[in-house]
Structure formats: C-alpha cells, structure tokens
XYZ file of C-alpha atoms in Angstrom:
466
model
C -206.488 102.295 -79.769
C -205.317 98.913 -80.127
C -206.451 97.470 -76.321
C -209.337 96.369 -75.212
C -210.571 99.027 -73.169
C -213.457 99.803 -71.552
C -214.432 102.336 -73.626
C -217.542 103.247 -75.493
C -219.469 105.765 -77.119
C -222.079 105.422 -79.295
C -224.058 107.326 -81.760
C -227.412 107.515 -83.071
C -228.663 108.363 -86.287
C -231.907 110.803 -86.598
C -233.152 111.836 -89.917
C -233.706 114.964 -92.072
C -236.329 116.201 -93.343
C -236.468 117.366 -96.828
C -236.066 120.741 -97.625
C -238.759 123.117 -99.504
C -238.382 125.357 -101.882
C -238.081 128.820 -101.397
C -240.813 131.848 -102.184
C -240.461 135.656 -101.859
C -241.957 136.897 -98.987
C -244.714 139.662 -98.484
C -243.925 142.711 -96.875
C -247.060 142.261 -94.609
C -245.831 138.870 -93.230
C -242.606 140.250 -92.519
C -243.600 143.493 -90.874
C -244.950 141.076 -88.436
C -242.313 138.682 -87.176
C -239.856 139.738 -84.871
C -235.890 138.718 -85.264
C -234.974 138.417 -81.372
C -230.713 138.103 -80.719
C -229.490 136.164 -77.540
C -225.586 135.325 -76.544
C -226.100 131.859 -75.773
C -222.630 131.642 -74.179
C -219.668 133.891 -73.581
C -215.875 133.351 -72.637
C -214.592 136.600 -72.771
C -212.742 136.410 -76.273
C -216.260 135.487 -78.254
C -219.259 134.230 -78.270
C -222.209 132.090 -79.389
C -225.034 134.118 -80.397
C -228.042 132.594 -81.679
C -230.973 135.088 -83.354
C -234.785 133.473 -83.145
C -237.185 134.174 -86.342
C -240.945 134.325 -85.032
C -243.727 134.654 -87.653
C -246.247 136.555 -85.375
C -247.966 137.545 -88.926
C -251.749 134.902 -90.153
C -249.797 133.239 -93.077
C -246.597 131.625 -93.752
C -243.534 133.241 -94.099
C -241.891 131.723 -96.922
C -238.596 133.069 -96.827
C -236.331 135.133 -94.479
C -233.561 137.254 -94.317
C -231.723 138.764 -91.171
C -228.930 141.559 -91.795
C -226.851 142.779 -89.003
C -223.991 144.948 -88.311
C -220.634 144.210 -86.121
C -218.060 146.696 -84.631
C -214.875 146.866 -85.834
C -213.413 143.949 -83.961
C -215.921 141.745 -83.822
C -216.596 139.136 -86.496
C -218.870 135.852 -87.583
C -216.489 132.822 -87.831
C -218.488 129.372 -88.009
C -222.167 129.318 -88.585
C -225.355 126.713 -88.824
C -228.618 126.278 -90.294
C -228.769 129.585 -92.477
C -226.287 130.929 -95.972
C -223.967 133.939 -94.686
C -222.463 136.709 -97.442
C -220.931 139.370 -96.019
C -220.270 142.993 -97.095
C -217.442 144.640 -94.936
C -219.119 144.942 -91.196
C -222.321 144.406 -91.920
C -223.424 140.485 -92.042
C -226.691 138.922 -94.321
C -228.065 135.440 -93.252
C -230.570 133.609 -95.452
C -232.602 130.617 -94.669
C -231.428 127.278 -95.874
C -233.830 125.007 -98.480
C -235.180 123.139 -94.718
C -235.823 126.094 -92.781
C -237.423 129.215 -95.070
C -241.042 128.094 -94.378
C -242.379 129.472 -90.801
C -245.879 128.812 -90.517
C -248.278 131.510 -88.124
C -246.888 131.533 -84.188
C -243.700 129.425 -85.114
C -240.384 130.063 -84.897
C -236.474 129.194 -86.230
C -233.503 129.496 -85.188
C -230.161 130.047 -86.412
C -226.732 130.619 -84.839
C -223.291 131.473 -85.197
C -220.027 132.099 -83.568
C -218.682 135.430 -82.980
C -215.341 136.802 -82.514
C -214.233 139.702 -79.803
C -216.710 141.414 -77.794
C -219.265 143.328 -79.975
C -222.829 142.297 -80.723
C -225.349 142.735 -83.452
C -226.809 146.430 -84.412
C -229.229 147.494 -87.098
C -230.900 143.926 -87.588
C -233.660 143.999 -90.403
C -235.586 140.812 -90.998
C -236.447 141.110 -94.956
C -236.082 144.569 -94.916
C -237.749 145.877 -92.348
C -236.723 146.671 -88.855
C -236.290 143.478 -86.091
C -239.462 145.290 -84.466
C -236.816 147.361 -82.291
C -234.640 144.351 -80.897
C -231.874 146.465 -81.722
C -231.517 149.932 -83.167
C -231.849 150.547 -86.775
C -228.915 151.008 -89.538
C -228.479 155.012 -90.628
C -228.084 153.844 -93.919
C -230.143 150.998 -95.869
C -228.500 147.306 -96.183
C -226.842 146.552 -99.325
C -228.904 144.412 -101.676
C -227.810 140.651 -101.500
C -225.574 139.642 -104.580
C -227.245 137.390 -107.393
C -223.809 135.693 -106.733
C -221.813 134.780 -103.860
C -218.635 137.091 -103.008
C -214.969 136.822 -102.263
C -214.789 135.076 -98.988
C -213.545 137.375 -96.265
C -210.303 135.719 -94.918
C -211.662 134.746 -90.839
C -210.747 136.954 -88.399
C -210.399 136.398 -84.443
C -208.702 134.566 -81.974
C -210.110 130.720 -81.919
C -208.445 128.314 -84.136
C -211.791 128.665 -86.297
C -211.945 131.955 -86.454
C -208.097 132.228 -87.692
C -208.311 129.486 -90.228
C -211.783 128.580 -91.589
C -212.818 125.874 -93.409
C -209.967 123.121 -93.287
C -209.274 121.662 -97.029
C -206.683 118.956 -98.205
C -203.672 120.910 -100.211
C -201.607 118.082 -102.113
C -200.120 116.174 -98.937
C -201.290 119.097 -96.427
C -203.757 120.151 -93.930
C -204.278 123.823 -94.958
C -206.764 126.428 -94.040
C -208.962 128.468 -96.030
C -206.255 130.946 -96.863
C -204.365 127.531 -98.332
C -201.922 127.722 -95.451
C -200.604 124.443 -94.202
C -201.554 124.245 -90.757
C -201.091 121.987 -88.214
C -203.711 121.265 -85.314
C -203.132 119.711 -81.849
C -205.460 118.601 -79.829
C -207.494 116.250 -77.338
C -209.674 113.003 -77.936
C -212.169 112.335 -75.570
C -212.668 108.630 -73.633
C -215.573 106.446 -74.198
C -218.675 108.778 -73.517
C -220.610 105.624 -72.356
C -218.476 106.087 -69.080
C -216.555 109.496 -69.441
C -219.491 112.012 -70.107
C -218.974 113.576 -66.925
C -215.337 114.710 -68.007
C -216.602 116.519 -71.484
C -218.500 119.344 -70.336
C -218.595 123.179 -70.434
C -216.095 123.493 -67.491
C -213.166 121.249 -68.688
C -213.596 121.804 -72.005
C -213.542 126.357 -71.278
C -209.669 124.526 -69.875
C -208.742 122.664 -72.951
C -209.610 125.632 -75.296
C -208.834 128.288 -73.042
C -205.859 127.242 -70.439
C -204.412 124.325 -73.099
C -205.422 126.529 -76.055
C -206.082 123.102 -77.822
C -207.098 123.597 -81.782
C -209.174 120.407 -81.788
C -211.539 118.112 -79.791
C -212.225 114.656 -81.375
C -215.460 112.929 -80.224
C -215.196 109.582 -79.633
C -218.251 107.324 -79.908
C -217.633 104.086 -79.885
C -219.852 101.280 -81.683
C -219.613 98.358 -80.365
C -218.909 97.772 -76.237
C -221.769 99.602 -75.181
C -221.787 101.961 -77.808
C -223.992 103.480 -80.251
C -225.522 100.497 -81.425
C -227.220 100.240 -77.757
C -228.484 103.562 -78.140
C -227.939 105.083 -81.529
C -230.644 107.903 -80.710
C -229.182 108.807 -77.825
C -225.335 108.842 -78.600
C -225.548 111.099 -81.576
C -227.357 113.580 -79.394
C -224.543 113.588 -77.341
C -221.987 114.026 -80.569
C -224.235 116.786 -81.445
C -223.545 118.441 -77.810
C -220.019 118.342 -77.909
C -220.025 119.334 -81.867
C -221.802 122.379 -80.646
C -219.979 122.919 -77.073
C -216.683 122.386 -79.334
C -218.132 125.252 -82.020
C -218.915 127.481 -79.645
C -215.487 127.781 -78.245
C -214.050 127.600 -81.690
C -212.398 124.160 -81.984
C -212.937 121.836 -84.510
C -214.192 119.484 -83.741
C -213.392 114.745 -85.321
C -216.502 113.077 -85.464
C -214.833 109.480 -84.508
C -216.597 106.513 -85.512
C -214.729 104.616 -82.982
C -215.561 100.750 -84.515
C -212.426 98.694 -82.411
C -214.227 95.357 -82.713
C -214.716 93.624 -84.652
C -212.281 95.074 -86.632
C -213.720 94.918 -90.515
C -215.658 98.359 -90.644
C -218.271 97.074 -93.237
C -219.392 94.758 -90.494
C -221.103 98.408 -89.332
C -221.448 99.914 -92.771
C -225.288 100.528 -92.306
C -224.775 101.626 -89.082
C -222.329 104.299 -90.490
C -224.464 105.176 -93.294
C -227.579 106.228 -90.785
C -225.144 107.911 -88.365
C -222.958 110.378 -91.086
C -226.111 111.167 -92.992
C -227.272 112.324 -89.845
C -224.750 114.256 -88.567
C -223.351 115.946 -91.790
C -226.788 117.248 -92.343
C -227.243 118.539 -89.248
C -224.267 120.190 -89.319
C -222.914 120.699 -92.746
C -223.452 124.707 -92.801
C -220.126 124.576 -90.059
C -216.852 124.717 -91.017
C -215.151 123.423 -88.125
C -216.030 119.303 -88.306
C -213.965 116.743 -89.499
C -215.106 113.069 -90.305
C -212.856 110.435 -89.047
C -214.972 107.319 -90.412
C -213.364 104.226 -88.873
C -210.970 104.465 -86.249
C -208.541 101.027 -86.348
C -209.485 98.902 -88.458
C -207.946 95.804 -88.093
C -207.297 91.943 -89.307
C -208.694 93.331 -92.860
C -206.626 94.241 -95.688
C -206.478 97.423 -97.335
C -209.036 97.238 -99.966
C -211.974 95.880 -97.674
C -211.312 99.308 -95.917
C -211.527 101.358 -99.489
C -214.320 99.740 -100.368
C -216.086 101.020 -96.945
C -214.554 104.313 -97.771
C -215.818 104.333 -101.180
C -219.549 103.897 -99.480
C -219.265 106.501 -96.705
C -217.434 109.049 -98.244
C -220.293 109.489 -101.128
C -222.679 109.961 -97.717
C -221.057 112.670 -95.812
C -220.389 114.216 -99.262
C -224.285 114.131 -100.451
C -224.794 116.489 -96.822
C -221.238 118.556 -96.432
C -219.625 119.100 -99.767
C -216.471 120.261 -98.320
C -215.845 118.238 -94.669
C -212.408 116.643 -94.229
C -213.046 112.962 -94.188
C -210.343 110.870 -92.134
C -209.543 107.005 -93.603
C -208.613 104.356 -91.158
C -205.457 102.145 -92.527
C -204.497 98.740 -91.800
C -203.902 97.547 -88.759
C -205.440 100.012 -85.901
C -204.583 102.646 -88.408
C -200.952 101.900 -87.929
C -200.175 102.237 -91.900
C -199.505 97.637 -91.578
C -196.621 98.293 -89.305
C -198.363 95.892 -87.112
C -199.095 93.572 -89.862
C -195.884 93.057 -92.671
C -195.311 96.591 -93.326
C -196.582 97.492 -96.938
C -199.501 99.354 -95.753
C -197.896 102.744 -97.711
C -197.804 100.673 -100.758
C -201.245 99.549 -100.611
C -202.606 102.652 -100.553
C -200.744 103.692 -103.329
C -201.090 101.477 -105.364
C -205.340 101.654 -104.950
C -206.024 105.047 -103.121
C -209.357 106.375 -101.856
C -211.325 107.805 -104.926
C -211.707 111.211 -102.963
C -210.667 114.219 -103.157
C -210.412 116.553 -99.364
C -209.231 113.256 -97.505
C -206.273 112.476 -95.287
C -205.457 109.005 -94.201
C -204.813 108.069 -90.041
C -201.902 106.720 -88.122
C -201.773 105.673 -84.862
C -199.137 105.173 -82.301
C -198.102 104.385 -78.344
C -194.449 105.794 -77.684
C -193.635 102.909 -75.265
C -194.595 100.170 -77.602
C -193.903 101.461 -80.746
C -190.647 102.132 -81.681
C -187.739 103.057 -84.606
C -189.768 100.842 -87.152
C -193.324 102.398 -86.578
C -191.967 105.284 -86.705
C -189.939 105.283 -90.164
C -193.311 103.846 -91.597
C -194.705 106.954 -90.624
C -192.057 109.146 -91.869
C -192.446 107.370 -95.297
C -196.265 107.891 -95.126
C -195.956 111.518 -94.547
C -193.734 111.935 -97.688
C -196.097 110.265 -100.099
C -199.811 111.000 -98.659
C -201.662 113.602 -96.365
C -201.588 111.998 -93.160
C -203.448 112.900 -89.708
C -202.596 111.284 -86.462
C -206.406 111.175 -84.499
C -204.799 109.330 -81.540
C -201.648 108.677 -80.155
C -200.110 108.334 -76.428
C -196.954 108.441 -74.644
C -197.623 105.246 -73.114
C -197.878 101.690 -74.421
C -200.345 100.445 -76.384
C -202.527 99.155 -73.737
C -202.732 103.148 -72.939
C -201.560 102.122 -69.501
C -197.596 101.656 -68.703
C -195.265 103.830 -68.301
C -194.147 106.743 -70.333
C -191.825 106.953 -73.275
C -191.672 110.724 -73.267
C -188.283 110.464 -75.576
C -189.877 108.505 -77.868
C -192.943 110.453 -78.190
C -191.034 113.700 -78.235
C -189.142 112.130 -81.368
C -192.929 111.290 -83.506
C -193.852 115.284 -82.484
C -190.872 116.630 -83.466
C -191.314 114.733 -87.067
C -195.110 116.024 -87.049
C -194.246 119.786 -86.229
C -191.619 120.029 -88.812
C -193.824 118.512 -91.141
C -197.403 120.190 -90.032
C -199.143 116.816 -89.266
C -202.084 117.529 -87.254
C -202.330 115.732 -83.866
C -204.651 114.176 -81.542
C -203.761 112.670 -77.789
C -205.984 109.877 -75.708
C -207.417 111.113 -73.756
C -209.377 114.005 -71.654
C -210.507 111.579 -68.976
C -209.878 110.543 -65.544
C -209.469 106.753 -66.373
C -207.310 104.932 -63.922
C -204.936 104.227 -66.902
C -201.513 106.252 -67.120
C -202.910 107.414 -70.735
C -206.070 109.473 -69.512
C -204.528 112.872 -68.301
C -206.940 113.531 -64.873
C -206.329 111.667 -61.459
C -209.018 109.510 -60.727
C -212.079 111.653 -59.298
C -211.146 114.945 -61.282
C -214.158 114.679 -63.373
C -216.537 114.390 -60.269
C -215.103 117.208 -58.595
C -215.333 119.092 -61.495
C -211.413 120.498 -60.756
C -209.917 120.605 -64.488
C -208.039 123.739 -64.351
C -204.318 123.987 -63.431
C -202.022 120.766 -63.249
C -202.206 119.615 -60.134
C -205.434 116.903 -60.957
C -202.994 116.267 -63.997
C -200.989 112.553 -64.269
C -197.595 112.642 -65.816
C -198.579 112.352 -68.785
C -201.374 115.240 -68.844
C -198.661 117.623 -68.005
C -196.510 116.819 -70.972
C -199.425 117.032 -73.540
C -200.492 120.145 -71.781
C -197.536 121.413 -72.153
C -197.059 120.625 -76.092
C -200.815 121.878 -77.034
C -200.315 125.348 -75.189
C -197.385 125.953 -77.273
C -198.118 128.912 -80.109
C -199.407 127.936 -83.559
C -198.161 128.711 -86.304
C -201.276 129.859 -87.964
C-alpha cells in the first residue's frame, strides 16, 4: 500500500534439514509402531486430521507407509510432510526424503485436510494393522504404483478442495482441472500490531460467513517487521499458513518490503525467509508466493533481476507454487510513475514460467487512467490484484464505492483474482472492524463492520464460479 502506515509484519527464516535416503523397512520394526489418527480441528464441512507414526520397535524404522480408507463423501484435499496416491476411497501416504527415518521411542507426524464428515478406517502402517487404532480393511490394500497415477480431480466444499493446485494457464489463474478461476479474498494488517485480529475465531467468519477463497499474510520487513524478529515472524506465517489450510483457503505469503522501496535492498533477507517457508510447506497446494509487495522509485529491471534470484529459491523447495511479481511503482503497473510499466515488462519479462504479475489500487485516488492501465495489463499478461481498497491511497478517506465497483466488475468478467486491505480493526476507513472488534473477539455478523467491511463482505460471499 502506498502510505506510510503503521504496519508491520515480519518473518523469520529457520532452516531445513537435509533429507535421507530411504530403506525398506522390516516387518518386525513395523509390527511395532503404532499409526495413531487425531482431528486436530473441525468446522462442520471438514476437517484437519493429523495421523502420528511412533516407532515403539529397538531399531530404526527406515521407511513408512500409512493406508487408509474414506466414506463415500469424504475426501483428502491439501496435504504436508508425506507423498499421497490414491486409489478410489482408499488413500496411501509415504514419508518424504526428511522424514522416513524414526529412530526407537520417536515419533512423526503428518497431516492433511479432509473434506465432509467421515474419518479414516482400515489404517495399516507398512502393511500391517495401526495396532487397532481403527478397524482393519476386509480386503488387503492395493500395492503402491512404481509410478504415480491420474490425479483424482479434488472433491469438497473449500475453495481447495474444489480446485487444487493453482497453475498459470497463458494469461489465467486456473485450477488443477485448467479452469480459469478467479479468487477473492482478505489481506491481513501488519501482524506486528494486528495479531489479535487473525485467529481461529475471525478467520472460521472469513471462510465460513464471507466464504472468502483466499487469506494473504502480510509480514512486513522493515517498520518493525521481520528483520526485528525474523525467527519469530515466520512462525507466525507458518500459523496462519496452517490455520488458513485447515479451513481450506489459500493462502499469499506477502513479503510486504514498503520501504525502502528497491527489493534487493532485502534480497538476503528474502532468500533465508522463502527457502524457509517453501520447504516447510511445499507438499501443500494451497500457497501462493507474492515476493515483493510495492516496489517503488526502481525501474523495472532492478525488480526482474530480484525476481530472477527469488524465483530460482522458492522453485529449488515447491516446484509448482504460484509466485506473485511486484511492478513498478507500489505495483501499480508505472501508472504512478510515466505509464509504460506494461511495456517494460514486455519488452524484458520474468524468465518464469507459473507467475502472475501484481497491481494495486485505492478507488478514491485512483481513477479512469489507473484503471485503463490495468485493463491493458490484463489483455497482455496474467495479472493478480494482492491488495486494493475502496478508499484512498492513504487507506483512510472516504469511499469510492462507484469507482471500485467499476475495477471489480473489469476483474469478474475477466477472472482476475482479488485481494482487499484489510481484516483489521485499524482506526483507518480501509480496515473493515470498528475499533475494539478484535479485543472483544466479536467478528461475526456486520454490525462490528465499517462501511467499507460491509461492501467487501458483501462482494466475497457472492458464489464462485468454480
């Protein structure tokens, strides 16, 4: 957002370990673990589930494999730290390269989200029975393939579970079916100050009352950010990642650099943090990687040449994440600077492929101009709007709902994906709470709403076309 606010967020970068390589393992080491199943949350229409691998055997387990069964109904849509095939009903998870080895008394984990209201039957842990966690299959698992199969189109009611794995089509967002889609959403404030308004209470409202498609996360860098606590703000991107999972939103990793405004003034910072996080969560196919939020007094090919840095990065972790580019400007395509921000771009595009470029705009400041720029953009390159408000640019002011309706209309008849600032109860007109809704913990409804949270309410709740 081009304003200084008092915003931050920051995120930390942890490290990986290497992974080791995988060994059969003995029936007598598996007869003696245990595979135990826990919901970890529930809201009615699904689940997180998360099963817990103990080696209760003298040596190392190796290797492991946990096959399960669903009802009719009930299906696996996004999934971390195991490999998932799938046969019909009946679910196989393998370890991944990090987590095969379990050494005597230890134990992994590995977790999922599920769709509808059924839960696991007939678990076997490599082969053999979960030690009576849950009741045995009548007839015996098929073997693994030597190859992966045909994907299983997702299934269920979340936005993840109907779509899947995002993917850039030519100019589109499309799902894993290769639909264009278009997702709406909600950006969070600076989680330096607005923690308290991101939690599992409001955000059960934005996926279940709003029946928002998309959370972004934004951790600032500077202004109190992550580089104050980089440890500390990534484990609170990793929270909401996983609080955004389990309720099946995707979920925009913002690296929310505002100033200074050249992103490679942060570049190793950025390195640390996106190895970090796309490792973590790389197995999931609900994130999206939105690596520099405005950049601004920079031209165009000091941001590629960040892009070209970071991209190779997230890609070494998470081979398939959509990564969101920053343009010129505060992402406003150079309609704040002389306009030829389109050009730039294509005349020297990112060297990526499964990339969209961001735009950015403030309905009471800008106007006809910033908004043909974007209308050109959308007819050359796959554009993604991760933040806009009805407001000026300030994200305080009145409201330009006209003018606002007018950018929506152009992004719904063209499937551009949307994001709105923001779930907070700042004392700004843009922040959709009243001031002390996020204390009281009173998200529901729209009566703790400001103007403006009613009209974005009311334009996320609308039905996708998915």
């Amino acid at each position: 957002m081009r304003r200084s606010r008092s915003l931050l967020l920051s995120v930390a970068a942890a490290v990986v370990a290497a992974g080791m390589a995988l060994y059969a393992v003995t029936p007598a080491s598996a007869a003696a673990t245990t595979a135990t199943f826990a919901k970890t949350s529930d809201w009615g229409s699904g689940w997180q589930g998360q099963f817990t691998i103990t080696n209760g055997g003298s040596s190392d387990m190796t290797s492991w494999r946990v096959e399960f069964a669903l009802p009719s109904g009930t299906s696996v849509g996004s999934y971390w730290d195991a490999l998932l095939t799938t046969s019909g009903q009946r679910y196989t998870f393998t370890n991944r390269e990090y987590n095969g080895r379990v050494a005597p008394g230890q134990s992994v984990t590995f977790g999922f989200v599920g769709s509808g209201s059924g839960s696991p039957t007939g678990c076997l842990l490599n082969g053999v029975s979960c030690n009576g966690t849950v009741t045995p299959p009548t007839t015996p698992p098929t073997t693994p393939p030597t190859t992966p199969p045909t994907t299983n189109p997702p299934s269920g009611t979340t936005p993840v579970a109907k779509n899947g794995q995002l993917k850039v089509c030519g100019r589109q967002l499309c799902n894993a079916q290769g639909k264009a889609i278009q997702l709406r959403g909600m950006s969070t404030h600076g989680l330096q100050w607005y923690a308290n308004c991101v939690n599992d209470s409001s955000l059960d409202v934005l996926a279940k009352e709003w029946n928002a498609d998309v959370l972004r996360i934004s951790m600032y860098i500077q202004e109190g950010g992550y580089e104050t606590d980089p440890a500390g703000f990534t484990a609170k991107v990793n929270d909401l990642i996983e609080k955004a999972t389990a309720r099946g939103m995707y979920a925009i990793v913002d690296w929310h650099m505002l100033s200074p405004g050249d992103p490679n003034f942060n570049l190793a910072r950025a390195k640390t943090f996106f190895t970090t996080i796309a490792a973590r969560h790389k197995n999931k196919t609900n994130i999206l990687y939105e690596i520099a939020n405005e950049p601004s007094e920079v031209n165009w090919s000091s941001i590629k040449s960040y892009a070209d840095q970071i991209i190779p990065v997230i890609r070494a972790q998470d081979a398939d994440g959509v990564v969101l580019v920053g343009t010129e400007d505060w992402s406003s395509l150079g309609a704040s600077g002389d306009g030829q921000g389109v050009s730039r771009i294509l005349a020297n595009p990112v060297n990526a492929s499964n990339i969209m470029y961001t735009f950015h705009f403030y309905a009471a400041s800008h106007d006809d101009y910033y908004l043909n720029t974007f209308r050109d953009a959308i007819a050359k390159l796959p554009m993604f709007v991760t933040e806009f408000g009805t407001q000026q640019a300030s994200g305080d002011g009145g409201n330009n709902f006209a003018m606002a309706q007018r950018y929506l209309d152009l992004m719904a008849q063209n499937k551009v994906s949307w994001v709105n600032w923001n779930y907070s109860d700042d004392m700004r007109t843009g922040a959709v709470f009243t001031q002390g809704t996020c204390n009281a913990g009173a998200y529901s409804g729209t009566s703790r709403l400001k103007e403006a949270g009613v009209w974005v309410r009311d334009r996320i709740r609308t039905a996708d076309d998915f």
